Every structure is written in structure tokens, then in C-alpha cells.
Amino acid sequence: QHHRLQQLLKPLTIVKQEQTSLALDDTILLRDKDRPILQAAIYANVNYLITGDFRDFGIYFGKTIQNVTILPPVDYFKKFN
């Protein structure tokens, strides 16, 4: 399975927390533990942040912050199927 895992990881970009020091607007209401997740997505220049964290990211589902659209998995898959 090691080879299969390596193949699955090829398109991924690993972002270290120290790379996520981008400032977020004060209007972004995320707990300290969640801010680095959004910052990493912005830093990596991704189109979508897919999360099942309704508690912390739910108010942002369907919204775009600095070019990153935040969606729950079900909405992402509906969008592309």
C-alpha cells in the first residue's frame, strides 16, 4: 500500500504552519485553532477548502475568502458531479 499512498500524495501540497502567517481580516470569526487552516488554504492558493467542521466553518460555507471557497464535502461533490 506504500506505493499506492505515494501515488495519492503526488498532487498534494504540504503547507507548514510557519508558512501560514498571512493576516486574516478581523471580520473572519474563527477560533485560534482554525485560523491556520484557512491561512494554509490561502497560502497554497487553492480554489476550495473542503471541511466537515460545521461548528467553526459553517457560517462561511458557500462563501469565498481571499479566493478560497469554503464548502462542506457534500456540496463540493454535488458541484462537480
PDB file of C-alpha atoms in Angstrom:
ATOM      1  CA  GLN A   1       0.000   0.000   0.000  1.00  0.00           C
ATOM      2  CA  HIS A   2       3.010   2.282   0.358  1.00  0.00           C
ATOM      3  CA  HIS A   3       3.235   2.717  -3.420  1.00  0.00           C
ATOM      4  CA  ARG A   4      -0.489   3.494  -3.642  1.00  0.00           C
ATOM      5  CA  LEU A   5      -0.158   6.070  -0.868  1.00  0.00           C
ATOM      6  CA  GLN A   6       2.746   7.725  -2.678  1.00  0.00           C
ATOM      7  CA  GLN A   7       0.626   7.987  -5.828  1.00  0.00           C
ATOM      8  CA  LEU A   8      -2.256   9.545  -3.909  1.00  0.00           C
ATOM      9  CA  LEU A   9       0.048  12.101  -2.291  1.00  0.00           C
ATOM     10  CA  LYS A  10       1.656  13.339  -5.523  1.00  0.00           C
ATOM     11  CA  PRO A  11      -0.860  16.121  -6.224  1.00  0.00           C
ATOM     12  CA  LEU A  12      -0.882  17.316  -2.597  1.00  0.00           C
ATOM     13  CA  THR A  13       0.941  20.359  -1.303  1.00  0.00           C
ATOM     14  CA  ILE A  14       2.083  20.257   2.297  1.00  0.00           C
ATOM     15  CA  VAL A  15       1.933  23.661   3.995  1.00  0.00           C
ATOM     16  CA  LYS A  16       3.771  24.087   7.275  1.00  0.00           C
ATOM     17  CA  GLN A  17       2.171  26.180   9.969  1.00  0.00           C
ATOM     18  CA  GLU A  18       5.010  28.706   9.950  1.00  0.00           C
ATOM     19  CA  GLN A  19       4.131  29.428   6.300  1.00  0.00           C
ATOM     20  CA  THR A  20       0.604  30.435   7.276  1.00  0.00           C
ATOM     21  CA  SER A  21       1.376  33.749   8.906  1.00  0.00           C
ATOM     22  CA  LEU A  22      -0.851  35.581   6.433  1.00  0.00           C
ATOM     23  CA  ALA A  23      -3.046  38.112   8.158  1.00  0.00           C
ATOM     24  CA  LEU A  24      -6.760  37.452   8.104  1.00  0.00           C
ATOM     25  CA  ASP A  25      -9.285  40.231   8.223  1.00  0.00           C
ATOM     26  CA  ASP A  26     -10.609  40.832  11.740  1.00  0.00           C
ATOM     27  CA  THR A  27     -14.105  40.139  10.446  1.00  0.00           C
ATOM     28  CA  ILE A  28     -13.177  36.456   9.964  1.00  0.00           C
ATOM     29  CA  LEU A  29     -14.609  34.873  13.086  1.00  0.00           C
ATOM     30  CA  LEU A  30     -12.602  31.689  13.559  1.00  0.00           C
ATOM     31  CA  ARG A  31     -11.121  30.230  16.696  1.00  0.00           C
ATOM     32  CA  ASP A  32      -7.340  30.281  17.005  1.00  0.00           C
ATOM     33  CA  LYS A  33      -7.108  26.567  16.211  1.00  0.00           C
ATOM     34  CA  ASP A  34      -8.961  27.051  12.904  1.00  0.00           C
ATOM     35  CA  ARG A  35      -7.297  30.196  11.583  1.00  0.00           C
ATOM     36  CA  PRO A  36      -4.156  28.324  10.380  1.00  0.00           C
ATOM     37  CA  ILE A  37      -6.368  26.005   8.294  1.00  0.00           C
ATOM     38  CA  LEU A  38      -7.835  28.896   6.330  1.00  0.00           C
ATOM     39  CA  GLN A  39      -4.459  30.640   6.193  1.00  0.00           C
ATOM     40  CA  ALA A  40      -2.849  27.492   4.745  1.00  0.00           C
ATOM     41  CA  ALA A  41      -5.551  27.238   2.088  1.00  0.00           C
ATOM     42  CA  ILE A  42      -4.984  30.873   1.118  1.00  0.00           C
ATOM     43  CA  TYR A  43      -1.196  30.438   1.137  1.00  0.00           C
ATOM     44  CA  ALA A  44      -1.442  27.327  -1.056  1.00  0.00           C
ATOM     45  CA  ASN A  45      -3.639  29.251  -3.499  1.00  0.00           C
ATOM     46  CA  VAL A  46      -6.335  26.565  -3.548  1.00  0.00           C
ATOM     47  CA  ASN A  47      -9.773  27.091  -5.004  1.00  0.00           C
ATOM     48  CA  TYR A  48     -11.681  25.208  -2.314  1.00  0.00           C
ATOM     49  CA  LEU A  49     -11.366  24.474   1.376  1.00  0.00           C
ATOM     50  CA  ILE A  50     -13.455  21.366   1.983  1.00  0.00           C
ATOM     51  CA  THR A  51     -14.339  20.726   5.601  1.00  0.00           C
ATOM     52  CA  GLY A  52     -16.987  18.983   7.612  1.00  0.00           C
ATOM     53  CA  ASP A  53     -16.412  21.360  10.521  1.00  0.00           C
ATOM     54  CA  PHE A  54     -19.890  22.875  10.648  1.00  0.00           C
ATOM     55  CA  ARG A  55     -19.290  24.336  14.094  1.00  0.00           C
ATOM     56  CA  ASP A  56     -16.401  26.593  13.134  1.00  0.00           C
ATOM     57  CA  PHE A  57     -16.603  26.979   9.360  1.00  0.00           C
ATOM     58  CA  GLY A  58     -20.357  26.590   8.861  1.00  0.00           C
ATOM     59  CA  ILE A  59     -21.030  30.326   8.706  1.00  0.00           C
ATOM     60  CA  TYR A  60     -18.603  30.503   5.777  1.00  0.00           C
ATOM     61  CA  PHE A  61     -19.959  27.579   3.738  1.00  0.00           C
ATOM     62  CA  GLY A  62     -20.550  28.793   0.202  1.00  0.00           C
ATOM     63  CA  LYS A  63     -18.545  31.956   0.792  1.00  0.00           C
ATOM     64  CA  THR A  64     -15.200  32.895  -0.743  1.00  0.00           C
ATOM     65  CA  ILE A  65     -12.452  34.402   1.381  1.00  0.00           C
ATOM     66  CA  GLN A  66      -9.353  35.637  -0.444  1.00  0.00           C
ATOM     67  CA  ASN A  67     -10.177  33.433  -3.459  1.00  0.00           C
ATOM     68  CA  VAL A  68     -10.820  30.298  -1.349  1.00  0.00           C
ATOM     69  CA  THR A  69     -14.381  28.985  -1.412  1.00  0.00           C
ATOM     70  CA  ILE A  70     -15.326  27.091   1.740  1.00  0.00           C
ATOM     71  CA  LEU A  71     -17.633  24.109   1.278  1.00  0.00           C
ATOM     72  CA  PRO A  72     -18.733  21.013   3.143  1.00  0.00           C
ATOM     73  CA  PRO A  73     -17.829  17.787   1.310  1.00  0.00           C
ATOM     74  CA  VAL A  74     -21.389  17.086   0.137  1.00  0.00           C
ATOM     75  CA  ASP A  75     -21.682  20.487  -1.578  1.00  0.00           C
ATOM     76  CA  TYR A  76     -18.287  20.116  -3.213  1.00  0.00           C
ATOM     77  CA  PHE A  77     -19.190  16.740  -4.674  1.00  0.00           C
ATOM     78  CA  LYS A  78     -22.613  17.976  -5.820  1.00  0.00           C
ATOM     79  CA  LYS A  79     -20.877  20.832  -7.602  1.00  0.00           C
ATOM     80  CA  PHE A  80     -18.633  18.521  -9.607  1.00  0.00           C
ATOM     81  CA  ASN A  81     -20.922  15.545 -10.275  1.00  0.00           C
TER      82      ASN A  81
END
